[in-house]
Short mmCIF file of C-alpha atoms in Angstrom, two decimals:
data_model
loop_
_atom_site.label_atom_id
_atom_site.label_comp_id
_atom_site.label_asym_id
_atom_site.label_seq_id
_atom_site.Cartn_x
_atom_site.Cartn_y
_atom_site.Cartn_z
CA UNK A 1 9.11 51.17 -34.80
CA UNK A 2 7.80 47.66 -33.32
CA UNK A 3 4.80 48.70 -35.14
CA UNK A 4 6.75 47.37 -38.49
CA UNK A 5 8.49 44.30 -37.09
CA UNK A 6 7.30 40.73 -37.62
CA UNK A 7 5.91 39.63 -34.26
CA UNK A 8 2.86 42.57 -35.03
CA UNK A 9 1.19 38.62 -36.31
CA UNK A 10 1.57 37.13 -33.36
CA UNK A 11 0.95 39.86 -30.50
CA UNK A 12 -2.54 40.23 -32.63
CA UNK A 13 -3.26 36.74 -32.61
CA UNK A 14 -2.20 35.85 -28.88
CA UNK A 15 -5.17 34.35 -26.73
CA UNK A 16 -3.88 36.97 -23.63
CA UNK A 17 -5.14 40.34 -23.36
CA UNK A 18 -1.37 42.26 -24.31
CA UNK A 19 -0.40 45.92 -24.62
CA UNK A 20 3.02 47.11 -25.60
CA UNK A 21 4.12 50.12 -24.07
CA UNK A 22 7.66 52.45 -23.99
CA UNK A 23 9.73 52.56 -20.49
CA UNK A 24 7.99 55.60 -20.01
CA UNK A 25 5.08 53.71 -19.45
CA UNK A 26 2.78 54.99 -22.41
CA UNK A 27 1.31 52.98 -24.89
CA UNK A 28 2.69 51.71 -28.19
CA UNK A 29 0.16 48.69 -29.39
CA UNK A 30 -3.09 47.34 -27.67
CA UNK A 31 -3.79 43.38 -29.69
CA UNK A 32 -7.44 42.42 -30.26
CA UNK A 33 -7.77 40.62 -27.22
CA UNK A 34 -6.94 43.58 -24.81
CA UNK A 35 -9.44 45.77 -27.09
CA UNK A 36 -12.38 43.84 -26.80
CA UNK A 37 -11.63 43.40 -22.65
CA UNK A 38 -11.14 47.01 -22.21
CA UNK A 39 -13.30 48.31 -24.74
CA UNK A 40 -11.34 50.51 -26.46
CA UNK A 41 -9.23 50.91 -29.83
CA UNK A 42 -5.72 51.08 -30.15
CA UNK A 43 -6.31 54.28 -31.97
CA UNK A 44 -7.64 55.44 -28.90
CA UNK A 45 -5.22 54.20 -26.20
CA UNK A 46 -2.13 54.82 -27.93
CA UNK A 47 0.12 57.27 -26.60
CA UNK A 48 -1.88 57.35 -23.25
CA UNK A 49 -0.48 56.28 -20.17
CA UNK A 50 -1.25 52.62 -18.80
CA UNK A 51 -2.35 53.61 -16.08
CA UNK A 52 -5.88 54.53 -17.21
CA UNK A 53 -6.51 51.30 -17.26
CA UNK A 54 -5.53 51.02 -13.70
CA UNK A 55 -8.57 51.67 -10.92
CA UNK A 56 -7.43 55.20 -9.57
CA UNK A 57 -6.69 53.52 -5.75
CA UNK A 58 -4.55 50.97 -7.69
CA UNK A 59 -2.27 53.29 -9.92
CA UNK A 60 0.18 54.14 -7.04
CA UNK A 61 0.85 49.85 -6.28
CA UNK A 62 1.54 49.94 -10.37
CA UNK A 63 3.76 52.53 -10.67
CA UNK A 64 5.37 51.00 -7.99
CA UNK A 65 5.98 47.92 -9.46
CA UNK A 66 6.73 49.35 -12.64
CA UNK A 67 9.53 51.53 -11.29
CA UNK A 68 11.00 48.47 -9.45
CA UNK A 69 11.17 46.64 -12.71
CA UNK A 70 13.10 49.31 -14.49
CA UNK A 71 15.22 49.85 -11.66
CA UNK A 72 17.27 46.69 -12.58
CA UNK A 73 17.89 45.89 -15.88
CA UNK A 74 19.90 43.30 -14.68
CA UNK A 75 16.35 41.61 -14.27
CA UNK A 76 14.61 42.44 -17.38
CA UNK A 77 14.85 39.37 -18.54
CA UNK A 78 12.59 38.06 -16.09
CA UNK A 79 8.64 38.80 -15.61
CA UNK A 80 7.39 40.78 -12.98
CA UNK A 81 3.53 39.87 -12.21
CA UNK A 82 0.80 41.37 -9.77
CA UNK A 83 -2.33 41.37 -9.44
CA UNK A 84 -4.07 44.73 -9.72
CA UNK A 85 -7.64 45.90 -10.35
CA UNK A 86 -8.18 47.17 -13.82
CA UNK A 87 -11.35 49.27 -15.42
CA UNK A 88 -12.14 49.16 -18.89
CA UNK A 89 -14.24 52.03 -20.74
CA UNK A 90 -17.20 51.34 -18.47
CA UNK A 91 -15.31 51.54 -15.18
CA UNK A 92 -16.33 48.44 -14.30
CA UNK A 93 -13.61 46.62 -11.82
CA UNK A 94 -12.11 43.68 -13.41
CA UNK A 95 -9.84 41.88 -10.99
CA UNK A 96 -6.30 40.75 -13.21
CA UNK A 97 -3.34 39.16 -13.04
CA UNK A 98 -0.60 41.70 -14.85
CA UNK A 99 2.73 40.63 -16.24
CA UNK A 100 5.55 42.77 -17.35
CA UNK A 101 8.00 41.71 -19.38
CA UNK A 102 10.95 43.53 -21.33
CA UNK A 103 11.54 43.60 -24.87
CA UNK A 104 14.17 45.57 -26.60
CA UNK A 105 14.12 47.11 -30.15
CA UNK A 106 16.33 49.89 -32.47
CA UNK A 107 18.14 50.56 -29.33
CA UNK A 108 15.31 51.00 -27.00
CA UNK A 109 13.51 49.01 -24.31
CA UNK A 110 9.62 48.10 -24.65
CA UNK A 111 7.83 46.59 -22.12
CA UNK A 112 4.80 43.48 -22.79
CA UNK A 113 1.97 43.98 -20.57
CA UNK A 114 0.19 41.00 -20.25
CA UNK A 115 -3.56 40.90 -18.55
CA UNK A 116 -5.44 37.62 -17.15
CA UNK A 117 -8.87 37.84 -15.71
CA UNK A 118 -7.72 36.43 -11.79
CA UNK A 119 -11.37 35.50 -11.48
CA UNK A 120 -11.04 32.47 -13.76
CA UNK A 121 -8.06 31.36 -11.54
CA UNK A 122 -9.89 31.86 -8.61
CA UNK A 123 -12.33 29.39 -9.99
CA UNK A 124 -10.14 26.77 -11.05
CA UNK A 125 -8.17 26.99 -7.36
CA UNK A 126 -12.04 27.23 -5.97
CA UNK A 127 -12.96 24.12 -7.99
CA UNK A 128 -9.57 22.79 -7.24
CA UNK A 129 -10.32 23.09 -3.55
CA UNK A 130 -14.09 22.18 -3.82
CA UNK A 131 -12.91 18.43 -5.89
CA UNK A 132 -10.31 18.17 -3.23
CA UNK A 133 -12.23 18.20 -0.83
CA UNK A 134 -14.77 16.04 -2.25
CA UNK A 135 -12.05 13.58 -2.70
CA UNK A 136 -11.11 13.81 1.18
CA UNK A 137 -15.12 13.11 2.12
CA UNK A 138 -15.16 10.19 0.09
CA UNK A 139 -11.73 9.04 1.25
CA UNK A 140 -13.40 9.45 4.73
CA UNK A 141 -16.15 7.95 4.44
CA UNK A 142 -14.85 4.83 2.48
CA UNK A 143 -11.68 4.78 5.58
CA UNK A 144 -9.03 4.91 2.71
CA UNK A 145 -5.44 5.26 3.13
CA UNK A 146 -3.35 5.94 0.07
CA UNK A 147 0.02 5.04 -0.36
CA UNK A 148 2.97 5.32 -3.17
CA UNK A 149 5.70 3.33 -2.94
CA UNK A 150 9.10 4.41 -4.79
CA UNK A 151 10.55 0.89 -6.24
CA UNK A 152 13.77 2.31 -6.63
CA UNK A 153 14.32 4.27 -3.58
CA UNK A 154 12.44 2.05 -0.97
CA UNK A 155 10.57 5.14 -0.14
CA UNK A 156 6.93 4.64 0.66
CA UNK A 157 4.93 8.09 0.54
CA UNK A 158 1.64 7.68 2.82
CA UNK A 159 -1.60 9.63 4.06
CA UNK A 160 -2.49 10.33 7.21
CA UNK A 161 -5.05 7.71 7.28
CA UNK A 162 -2.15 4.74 6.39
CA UNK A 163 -0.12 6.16 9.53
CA UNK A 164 -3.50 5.65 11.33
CA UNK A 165 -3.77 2.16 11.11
CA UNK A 166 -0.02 1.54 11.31
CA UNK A 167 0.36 3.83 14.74
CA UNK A 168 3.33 5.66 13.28
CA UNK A 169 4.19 9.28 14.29
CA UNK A 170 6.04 9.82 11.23
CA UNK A 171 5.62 12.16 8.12
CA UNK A 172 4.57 11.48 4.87
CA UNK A 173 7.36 9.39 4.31
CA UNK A 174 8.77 6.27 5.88
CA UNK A 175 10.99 3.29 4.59
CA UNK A 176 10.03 0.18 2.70
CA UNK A 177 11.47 -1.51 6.04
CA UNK A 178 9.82 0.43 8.59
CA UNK A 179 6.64 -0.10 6.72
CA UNK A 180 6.89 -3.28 6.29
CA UNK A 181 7.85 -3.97 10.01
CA UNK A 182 4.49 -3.36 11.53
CA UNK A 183 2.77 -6.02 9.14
CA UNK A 184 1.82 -8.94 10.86
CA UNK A 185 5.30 -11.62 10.75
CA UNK A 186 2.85 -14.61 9.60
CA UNK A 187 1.55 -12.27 6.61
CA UNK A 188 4.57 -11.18 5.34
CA UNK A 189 5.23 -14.08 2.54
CA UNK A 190 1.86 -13.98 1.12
CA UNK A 191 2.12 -9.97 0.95
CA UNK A 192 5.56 -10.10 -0.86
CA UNK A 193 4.33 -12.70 -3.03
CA UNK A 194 1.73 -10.56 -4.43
CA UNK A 195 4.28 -7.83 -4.66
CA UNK A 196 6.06 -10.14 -7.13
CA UNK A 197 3.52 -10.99 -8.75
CA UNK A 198 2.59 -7.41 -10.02
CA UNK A 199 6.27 -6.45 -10.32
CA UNK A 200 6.39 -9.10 -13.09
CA UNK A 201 6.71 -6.97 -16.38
CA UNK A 202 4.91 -9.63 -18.37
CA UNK A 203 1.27 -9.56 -16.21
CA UNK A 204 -1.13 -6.41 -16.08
CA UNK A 205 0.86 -4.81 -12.65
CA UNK A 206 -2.57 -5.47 -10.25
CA UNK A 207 -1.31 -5.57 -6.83
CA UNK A 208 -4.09 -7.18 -4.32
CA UNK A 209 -3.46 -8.69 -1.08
CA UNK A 210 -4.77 -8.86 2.57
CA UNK A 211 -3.00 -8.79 5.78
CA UNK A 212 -3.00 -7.51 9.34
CA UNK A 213 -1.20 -4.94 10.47
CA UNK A 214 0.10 -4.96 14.49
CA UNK A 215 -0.24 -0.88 15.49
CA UNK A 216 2.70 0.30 16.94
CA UNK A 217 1.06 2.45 19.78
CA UNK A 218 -2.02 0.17 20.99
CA UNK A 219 -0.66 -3.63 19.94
CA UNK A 220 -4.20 -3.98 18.11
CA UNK A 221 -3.99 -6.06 15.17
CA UNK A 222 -6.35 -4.53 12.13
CA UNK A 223 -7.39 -6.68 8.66
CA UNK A 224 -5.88 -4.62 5.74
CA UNK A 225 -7.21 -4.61 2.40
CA UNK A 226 -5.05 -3.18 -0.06
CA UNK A 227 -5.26 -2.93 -4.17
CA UNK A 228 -2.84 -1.25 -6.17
CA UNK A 229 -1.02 -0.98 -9.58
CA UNK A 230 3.00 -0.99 -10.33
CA UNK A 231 3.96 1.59 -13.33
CA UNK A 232 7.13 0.36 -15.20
CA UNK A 233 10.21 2.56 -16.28
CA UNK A 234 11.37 0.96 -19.71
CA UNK A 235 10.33 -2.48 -18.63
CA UNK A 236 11.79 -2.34 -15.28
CA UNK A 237 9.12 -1.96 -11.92
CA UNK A 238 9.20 1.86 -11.02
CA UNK A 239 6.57 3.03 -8.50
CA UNK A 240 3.52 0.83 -6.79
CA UNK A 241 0.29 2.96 -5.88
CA UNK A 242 -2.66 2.00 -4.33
CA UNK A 243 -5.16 2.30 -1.45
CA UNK A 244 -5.58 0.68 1.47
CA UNK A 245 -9.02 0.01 4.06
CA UNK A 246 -9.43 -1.15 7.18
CA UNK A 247 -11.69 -4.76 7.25
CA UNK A 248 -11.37 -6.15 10.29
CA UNK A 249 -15.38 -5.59 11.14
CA UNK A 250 -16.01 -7.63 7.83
CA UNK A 251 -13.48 -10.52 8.48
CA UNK A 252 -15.05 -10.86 11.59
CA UNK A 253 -18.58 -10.94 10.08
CA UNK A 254 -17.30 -13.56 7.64
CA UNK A 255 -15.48 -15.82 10.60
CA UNK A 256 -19.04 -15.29 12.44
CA UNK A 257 -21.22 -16.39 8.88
CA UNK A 258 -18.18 -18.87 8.37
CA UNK A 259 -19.10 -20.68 11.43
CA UNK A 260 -22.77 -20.50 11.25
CA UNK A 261 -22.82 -22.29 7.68
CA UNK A 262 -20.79 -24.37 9.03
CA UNK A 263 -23.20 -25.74 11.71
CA UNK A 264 -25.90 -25.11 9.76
CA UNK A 265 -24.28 -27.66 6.80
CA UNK A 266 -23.12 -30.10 9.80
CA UNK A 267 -27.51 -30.13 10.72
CA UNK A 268 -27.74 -30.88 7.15
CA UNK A 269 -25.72 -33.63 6.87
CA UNK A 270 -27.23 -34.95 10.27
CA UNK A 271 -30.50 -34.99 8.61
CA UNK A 272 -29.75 -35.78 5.49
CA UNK A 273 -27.83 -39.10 7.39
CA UNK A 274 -30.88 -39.60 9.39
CA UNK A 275 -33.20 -39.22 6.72
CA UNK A 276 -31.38 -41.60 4.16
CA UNK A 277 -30.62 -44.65 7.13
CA UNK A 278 -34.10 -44.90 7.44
CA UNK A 279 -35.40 -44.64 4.05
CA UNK A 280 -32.05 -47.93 3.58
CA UNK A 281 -33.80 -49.47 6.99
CA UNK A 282 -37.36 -48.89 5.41
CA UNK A 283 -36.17 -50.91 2.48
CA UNK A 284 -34.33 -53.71 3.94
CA UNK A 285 -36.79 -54.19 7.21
CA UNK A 286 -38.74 -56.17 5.09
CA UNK A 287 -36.83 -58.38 3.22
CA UNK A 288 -34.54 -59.04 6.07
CA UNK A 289 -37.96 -59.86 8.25
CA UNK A 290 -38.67 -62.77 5.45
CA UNK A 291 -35.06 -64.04 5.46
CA UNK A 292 -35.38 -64.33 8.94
CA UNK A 293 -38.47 -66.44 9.01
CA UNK A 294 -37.17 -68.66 6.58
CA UNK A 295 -33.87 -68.76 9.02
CA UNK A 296 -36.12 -70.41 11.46
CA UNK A 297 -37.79 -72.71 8.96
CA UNK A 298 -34.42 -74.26 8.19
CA UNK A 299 -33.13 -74.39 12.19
CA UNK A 300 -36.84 -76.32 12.72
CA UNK A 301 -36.28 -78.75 10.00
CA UNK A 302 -32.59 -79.55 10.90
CA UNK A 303 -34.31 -80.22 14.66
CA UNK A 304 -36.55 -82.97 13.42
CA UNK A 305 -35.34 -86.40 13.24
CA UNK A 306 -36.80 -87.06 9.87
CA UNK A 307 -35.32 -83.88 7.53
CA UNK A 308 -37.95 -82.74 5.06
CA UNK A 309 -35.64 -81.62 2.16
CA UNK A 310 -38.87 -80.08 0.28
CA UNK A 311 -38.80 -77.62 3.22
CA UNK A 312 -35.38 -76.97 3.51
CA UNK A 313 -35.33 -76.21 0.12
CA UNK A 314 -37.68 -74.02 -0.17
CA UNK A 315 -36.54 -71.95 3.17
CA UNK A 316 -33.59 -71.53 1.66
CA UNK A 317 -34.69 -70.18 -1.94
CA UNK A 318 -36.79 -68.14 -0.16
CA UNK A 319 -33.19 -66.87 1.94
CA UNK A 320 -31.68 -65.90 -1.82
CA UNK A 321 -34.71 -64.57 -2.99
CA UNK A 322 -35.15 -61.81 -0.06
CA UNK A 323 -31.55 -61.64 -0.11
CA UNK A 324 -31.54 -61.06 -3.67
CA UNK A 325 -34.46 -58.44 -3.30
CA UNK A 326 -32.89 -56.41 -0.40
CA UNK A 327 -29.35 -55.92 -2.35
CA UNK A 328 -31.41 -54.67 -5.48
CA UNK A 329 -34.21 -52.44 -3.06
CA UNK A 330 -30.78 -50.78 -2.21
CA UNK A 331 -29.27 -50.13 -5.45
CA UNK A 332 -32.57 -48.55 -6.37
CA UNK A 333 -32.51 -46.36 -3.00
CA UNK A 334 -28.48 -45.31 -3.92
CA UNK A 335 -29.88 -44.14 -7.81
CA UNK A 336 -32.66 -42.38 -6.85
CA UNK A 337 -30.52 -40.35 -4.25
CA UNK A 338 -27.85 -39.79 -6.78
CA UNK A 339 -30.14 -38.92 -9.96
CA UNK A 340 -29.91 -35.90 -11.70
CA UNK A 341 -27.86 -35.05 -14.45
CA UNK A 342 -24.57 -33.31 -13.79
CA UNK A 343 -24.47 -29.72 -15.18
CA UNK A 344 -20.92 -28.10 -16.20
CA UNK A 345 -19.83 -24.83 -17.81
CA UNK A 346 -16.96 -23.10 -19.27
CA UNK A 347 -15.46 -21.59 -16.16
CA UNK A 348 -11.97 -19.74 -15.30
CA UNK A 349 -10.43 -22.50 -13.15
CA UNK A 350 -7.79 -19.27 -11.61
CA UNK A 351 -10.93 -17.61 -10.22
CA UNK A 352 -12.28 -20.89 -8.46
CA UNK A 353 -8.75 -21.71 -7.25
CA UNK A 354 -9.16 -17.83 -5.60
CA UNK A 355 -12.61 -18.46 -4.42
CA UNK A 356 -11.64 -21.39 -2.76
CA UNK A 357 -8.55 -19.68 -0.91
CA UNK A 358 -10.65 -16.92 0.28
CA UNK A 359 -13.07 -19.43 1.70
CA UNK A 360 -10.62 -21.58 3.21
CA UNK A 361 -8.69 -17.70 4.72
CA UNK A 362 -12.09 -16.72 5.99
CA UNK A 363 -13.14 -20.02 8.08
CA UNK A 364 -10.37 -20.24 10.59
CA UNK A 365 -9.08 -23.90 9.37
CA UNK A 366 -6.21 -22.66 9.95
CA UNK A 367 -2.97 -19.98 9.16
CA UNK A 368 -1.04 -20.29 5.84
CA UNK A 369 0.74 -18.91 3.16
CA UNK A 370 -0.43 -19.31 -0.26
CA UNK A 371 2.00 -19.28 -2.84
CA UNK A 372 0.17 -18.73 -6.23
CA UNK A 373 1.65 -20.00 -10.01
CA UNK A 374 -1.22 -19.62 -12.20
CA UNK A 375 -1.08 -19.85 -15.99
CA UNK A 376 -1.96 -16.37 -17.18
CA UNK A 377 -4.68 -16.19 -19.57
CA UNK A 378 -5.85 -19.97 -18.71
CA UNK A 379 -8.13 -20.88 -21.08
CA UNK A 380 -11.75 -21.45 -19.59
CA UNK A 381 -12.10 -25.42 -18.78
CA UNK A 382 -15.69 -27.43 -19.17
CA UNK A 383 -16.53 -27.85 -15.46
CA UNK A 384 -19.00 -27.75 -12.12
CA UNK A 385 -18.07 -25.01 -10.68
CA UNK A 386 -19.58 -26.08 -7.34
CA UNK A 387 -17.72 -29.29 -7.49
CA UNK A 388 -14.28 -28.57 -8.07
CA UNK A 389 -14.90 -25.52 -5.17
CA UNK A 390 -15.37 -28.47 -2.72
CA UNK A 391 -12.78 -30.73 -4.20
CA UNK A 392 -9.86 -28.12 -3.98
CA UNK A 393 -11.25 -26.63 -0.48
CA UNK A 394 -11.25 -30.42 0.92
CA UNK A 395 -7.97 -30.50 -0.45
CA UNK A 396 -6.51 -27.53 1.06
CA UNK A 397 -8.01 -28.23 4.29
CA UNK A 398 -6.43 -31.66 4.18
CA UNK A 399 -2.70 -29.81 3.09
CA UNK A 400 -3.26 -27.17 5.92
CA UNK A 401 -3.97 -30.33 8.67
CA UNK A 402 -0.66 -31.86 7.42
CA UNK A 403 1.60 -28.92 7.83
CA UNK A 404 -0.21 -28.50 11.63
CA UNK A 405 3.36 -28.64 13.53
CA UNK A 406 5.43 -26.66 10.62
CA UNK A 407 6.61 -23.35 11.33
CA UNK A 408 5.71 -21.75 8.25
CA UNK A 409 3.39 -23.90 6.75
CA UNK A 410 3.23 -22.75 2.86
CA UNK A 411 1.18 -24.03 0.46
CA UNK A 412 2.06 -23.86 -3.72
CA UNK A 413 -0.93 -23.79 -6.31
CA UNK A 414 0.18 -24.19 -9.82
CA UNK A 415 -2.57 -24.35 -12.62
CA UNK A 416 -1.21 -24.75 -16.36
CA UNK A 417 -2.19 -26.38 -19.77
CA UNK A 418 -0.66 -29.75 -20.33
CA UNK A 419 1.58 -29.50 -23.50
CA UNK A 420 0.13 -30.64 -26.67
CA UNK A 421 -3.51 -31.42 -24.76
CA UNK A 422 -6.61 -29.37 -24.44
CA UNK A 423 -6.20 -30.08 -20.86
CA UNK A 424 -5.33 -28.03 -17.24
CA UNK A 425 -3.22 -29.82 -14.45
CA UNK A 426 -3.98 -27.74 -10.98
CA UNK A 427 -1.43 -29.47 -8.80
CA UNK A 428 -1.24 -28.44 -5.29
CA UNK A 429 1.82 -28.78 -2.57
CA UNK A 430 2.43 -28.33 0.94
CA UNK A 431 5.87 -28.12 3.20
CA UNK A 432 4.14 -30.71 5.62
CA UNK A 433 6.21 -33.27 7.04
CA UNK A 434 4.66 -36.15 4.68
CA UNK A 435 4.24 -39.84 4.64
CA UNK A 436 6.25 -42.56 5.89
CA UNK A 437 7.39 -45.40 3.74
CA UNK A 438 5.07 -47.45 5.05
CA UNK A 439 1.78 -45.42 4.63
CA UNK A 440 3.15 -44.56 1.39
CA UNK A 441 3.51 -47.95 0.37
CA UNK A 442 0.03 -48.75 1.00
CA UNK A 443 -1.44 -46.04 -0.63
CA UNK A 444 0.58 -46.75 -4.02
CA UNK A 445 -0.66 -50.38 -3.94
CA UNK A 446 -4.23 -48.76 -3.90
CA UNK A 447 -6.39 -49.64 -6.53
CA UNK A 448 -7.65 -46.21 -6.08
CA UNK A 449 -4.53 -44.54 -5.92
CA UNK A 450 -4.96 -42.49 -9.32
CA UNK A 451 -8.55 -42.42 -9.95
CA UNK A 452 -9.24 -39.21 -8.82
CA UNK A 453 -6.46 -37.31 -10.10
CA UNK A 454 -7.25 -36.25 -13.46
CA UNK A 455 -6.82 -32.75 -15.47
CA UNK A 456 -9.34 -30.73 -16.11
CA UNK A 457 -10.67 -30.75 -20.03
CA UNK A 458 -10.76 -27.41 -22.16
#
């Protein structure tokens, strides 16, 4: 009997509720598990038919099912399940999941009954739905699309939110090239070069990059924001995943803010002009007022027909000495306007490079495509942060002027550590048409050709 054989262990020590009954459908061995649920001992099920356990309106689907199982033994091998309503000794209704499965044994076939409570898997599927749906809200309210892009296949799998914004009537799928065809032509570069960037097994796999996207069905251009993350597949770049959100509104707001500091520094710099010519004019009224009196000492003397050379002499001191007192009244002005002590801190020079791109992409200066080569890890360098901002935004500005009339002007950061120095070289390049030999020429023979071009210290 399987009351002797070696699996008795394990059918008591199984975490499901199990009985073990003969093809006849009565029962052989009831584990721990299905005791406690039903609340009886196998003493006192064995031998009984299983379908005591079985709510009386129920026993008719069971026997049922249990006849269609025997019915082909062709099938034994595989499970049968249902869900029935079962009562225990209180005949209280317990809503489970049943399994049969067939075991045979000395010639003769057995068959596993296996019990799950369906309520519990009605509450995971009910908190299943419930988080799914929580996910959707926030998905809503945030405006998120989600995308997952197959490396391999040039498959991109997308929500209905991502076909949204790109006006496709498509499924979930779509190609890499249809996706990519609806992203704005000037954007492209930048995008892909971000792409690469993650795809590079050697860097953390980030994927961040904005660009607009043309929808096919209206023509309206919408600001995309998208972050993501490639996975690798034994070192090679497998899937990229992400989200995507619409932030046109807030590239507008910037443009808007963009402009208003804008005027608002241009006022500055007005006043700032205004107020510092007449503090210089303040200084130099005076001294300049002297030098002229003594001017017309000397042109009275050199009228007479006798010179007095004591006079002359003394007009003309007095010419150096206000002279001499208006250069050094200026000097004074120039240090008090320039004093205070420069204050610097260990900064990441890849962040302010990024800061300064996202100010110079949010102003309207003009369209570009940044082409990034930054040193991972770059050590922090001793700095203003303020400073270099302005330096490298002037710069960029000045790149993005000089590339005006090319067709796809690009513009190539590279920040690394100089070999063998405790120093960081940020050298920037455009595609611009560039100098001619004779403007170059002149601005080699500079004195002040190199003086501002210096690394950055560690």
């Amino acid at each position: 009997m399987l009351k002797n054989l070696g699996f008795r262990t394990l059918f008591d020590a199984a975490a499901d509720a199990m009985l073990l009954t003969e093809d006849s459908g009565h029962i052989v061995l009831v584990n721990p598990v299905a005791q406690k649920l039903f609340g009886y001992t196998e003493d006192e099920l064995s031998g009984l038919a299983v379908e005591i356990l079985i709510v009386p309106r129920y026993r008719k689907q069971y026997r049922y099912c249990h006849e269609l199982f025997l019915s082909e033994p062709i099938k034994h091998s595989v499970s049968v399940s249902n869900e029935f309503v079962a009562q225990g000794r209180d005949h209280k209704e317990m809503l489970l999941d049943v399994s049969l499965s067939p075991i045979e044994a000395q010639q003769q076939l057995y068959i596993l009954i296996t019990f799950n409570v369906a309520s519990r898997r009605l509450e995971a599927e009910g908190a299943l739905r419930a988080s799914e749906e929580r996910l959707r809200l926030a998905k809503q309210a945030a405006g998120l699309g989600i995308f997952d892009c197959d490396l391999k296949r040039n498959i991109v799998y997308w929500d209905n939110q991502m076909r949204k914004l790109w006006g496709e009537h498509l499924g979930e799928t779509v190609s890499y090239e249809e996706f990519v065809a609806r992203i704005h032509p000037e954007d492209r570069r930048a995008r892909q070069s971000a792409i690469d960037h993650a795809m590079n097994p050697a860097g953390d796999g980030e994927f961040k990059a904005e660009y607009r996207v043309v929808n096919s069905a209206n023509g309206i251009t919408r600001w995309i924001s998208a972050r993501g993350r490639v996975y690798f597949d034994n070192g090679q770049p497998d899937r990229l995943v992400g989200v995507t959100r619409d932030v046109t509104e807030q590239k507008n707001l910037q443009k808007k803010l963009q402009a208003q500091r804008d005027e608002t520094e241009n006022i500055f710099k007005q006043q700032v002009a205004a107020l510092t010519a007449s503090a210089i004019a303040h200084e130099l009224n005076q001294p300049l007022t002297a030098i002229s009196a003594y001017g017309e000492v000397v042109l009275h003397e050199l009228g007479n027909d006798v010179l007095n050379s004591d006079n002359l002499k003394r007009a003309l001191e007095g010419c150096v000495e206000q002279a001499q007192r208006a250069g050094h009244s200026l000097h004074e002005l120039l240090a008090f306007l320039q004093e205070g002590e420069l204050v610097t801190e260990r900064s990441n020079l890849n962040d302010i490079i990024n800061d300064a791109l996202n100010i110079i992409g949010n102003d309207g200066h003009g369209t570009f495509y940044p082409v990034l080569d930054l040193q991972q890890n770059l050590p922090a360098v001793q700095c203003n942060c303020t400073q270099i901002q302005k330096v490298l935004v002037n710069l960029f500005r000045n790149a993005i002027e000089a590339m005006h009339a090319t067709k796809l002007p690009t513009l190539t950061i590279t920040a690394m550590v100089l070999a063998e120095t405790n120093l960081v070289i940020v050298t920037i390049q455009d595609n611009g048409p560039g100098l001619d030999s004779a403007m170059a020429k002149r601005i080699n023979q500079s004195p002040l050709h190199w003086a501002n071009q210096r690394p950055f210290s560690l």
